[in-house]
Amino acid sequence: MKNPIIAAIESRVSTNLFDSEKVLDPEHIEELTRLATRAPTAYNLQNWRFIAVRTPEAKARLQAAAYGQAKVSEAAVTYIVCGQLPSHTVMEECLRPSVEAGFMPAQMIDAWSEAVESTYGDNPQMQRDEAIRTATLGAAFLMFAAEAHGLATGPMVGFDPAAVAREFGLAAHEIPVVLLAVGHARQGNWPQKPRLPISRVLETI
Ligand SMILES: Cc1cc2nc3c(=O)[nH]c(=O)nc-3n(C[C@H](O)[C@H](O)[C@H](O)COP(=O)(O)O)c2cc1C
C-alpha cells in the first residue's frame, strides 16, 4: 500500500465544486485548525490567524469580497488564512511552553526575542515576507489535514484583500494571504493537473 502522505500529495486537487448540503461542526473545524498549527514558523512565532467562515451570512460577505466565487459559499467552511507581521512581543507566550517542557533553556526566550527584533524590527519587507510564509505553510498543512479527514480543499487568491480586511475586522498587522475552501467535493471536479517536468524546476548542485 502506498504511504498515505504520498498518496495525499499525489491525489489532492484544487476543488472547484463542493456539495453545499454538507456541513462541518465547530469541533471538526477546530481539529483541522489544530493540525494546521503544527506547521513550522520562524522562531515558532505562530504569526497566523485562521478565520473559519461557516455561517451563510458570513459566507455571503466573503463571497462578495472574492469576486463572487461560488465555492466560498458552497464549501462547508472557507478559511481566511491570515499572516501577522512578526513582533518580538509574542516570544514569551510562544516559547515559554518549550522551556516548561524542559528542552529549551530559559535564556533562549530573550535571545530569540532579540533575534526577531533585529531580523524584522525595521524591515517592512521582511515582516511582510514572514507573514506570507507563515500563512502559506499554515494553509498547506490545513490542506493536508483536510485530506486526512477525507475532505476536499480549494485555495483562492481571487479576493480583494482590503475588502476582506474591512469585512472581517483584521488588525493593521494582519494580512489576508489566502482563502481556503474546505468541504465535501461533488461530482465534476478536474483531476490534479500535470506538472512541469522536474528538469524544468529542479537544480541540483
Ligand atoms: C495561492 C493560490 C491561489 C489560487 N487562487 C484561485 C482562485 O482564486 N480561484 C480558483 O478557482 N482557483 C485558484 N487556485 C487554484 C489553482 O488554479 C490550482 O491550484 C492550480 O491550477 C493547480 O491545480 P491542481 O492542484 O488541482 O492540479 C489557486 C491556487 C493557489 C495555490
Tab-separated table of C-alpha atoms and ligand atoms in Angstrom, residues 12-16 69 71 143 155-159 178 190-195, ligand 1:
chain	number	residue	atom	x	y	z
A	12	ARG	CA	-5.072	16.333	-3.755
A	13	VAL	CA	-6.765	18.622	-6.230
A	14	SER	CA	-7.813	22.248	-6.154
A	15	THR	CA	-11.516	21.587	-5.784
A	16	ASN	CA	-13.925	23.908	-7.525
A	69	GLN	CA	-16.543	32.750	-6.363
A	71	LYS	CA	-17.062	27.765	-3.759
A	143	MET	CA	-4.999	21.263	3.099
A	155	PRO	CA	-7.190	27.632	-2.342
A	156	MET	CA	-8.014	31.115	-3.619
A	157	VAL	CA	-6.116	34.314	-4.223
A	158	GLY	CA	-9.049	35.763	-6.154
A	159	PHE	CA	-10.281	38.177	-3.484
A	178	VAL	CA	-5.152	33.016	1.059
A	190	TRP	CA	-10.933	18.054	-12.560
A	191	PRO	CA	-8.114	15.695	-11.578
A	192	GLN	CA	-4.815	17.153	-10.439
A	193	LYS	CA	-3.235	18.970	-13.383
A	194	PRO	CA	0.024	17.615	-14.784
A	195	ARG	CA	3.088	19.472	-13.537
B	1	LIG	C1	-2.254	30.627	-3.974
B	1	LIG	C2	-3.312	30.032	-4.876
B	1	LIG	C3	-4.353	30.835	-5.295
B	1	LIG	C4	-5.374	30.309	-6.102
B	1	LIG	N1	-6.449	31.089	-6.406
B	1	LIG	C5	-7.507	30.538	-7.026
B	1	LIG	C6	-8.728	31.253	-7.176
B	1	LIG	O1	-8.875	32.399	-6.726
B	1	LIG	N2	-9.765	30.660	-7.807
B	1	LIG	C7	-9.666	29.389	-8.287
B	1	LIG	O2	-10.653	28.886	-8.843
B	1	LIG	N3	-8.524	28.663	-8.155
B	1	LIG	C8	-7.450	29.195	-7.513
B	1	LIG	N4	-6.314	28.455	-7.301
B	1	LIG	C9	-6.245	27.075	-7.804
B	1	LIG	C10	-5.164	26.891	-8.871
B	1	LIG	O3	-5.638	27.282	-10.130
B	1	LIG	C11	-4.780	25.408	-8.853
B	1	LIG	O4	-4.158	25.139	-7.617
B	1	LIG	C12	-3.818	25.030	-9.959
B	1	LIG	O5	-4.447	25.190	-11.217
B	1	LIG	C13	-3.350	23.603	-9.807
B	1	LIG	O6	-4.476	22.745	-9.670
B	1	LIG	P1	-4.316	21.278	-9.035
B	1	LIG	O7	-3.566	21.449	-7.767
B	1	LIG	O8	-5.727	20.794	-8.857
B	1	LIG	O9	-3.572	20.443	-10.030
B	1	LIG	C14	-5.310	28.970	-6.522
B	1	LIG	C15	-4.222	28.181	-6.088
B	1	LIG	C16	-3.255	28.689	-5.264
B	1	LIG	C17	-2.145	27.796	-4.781
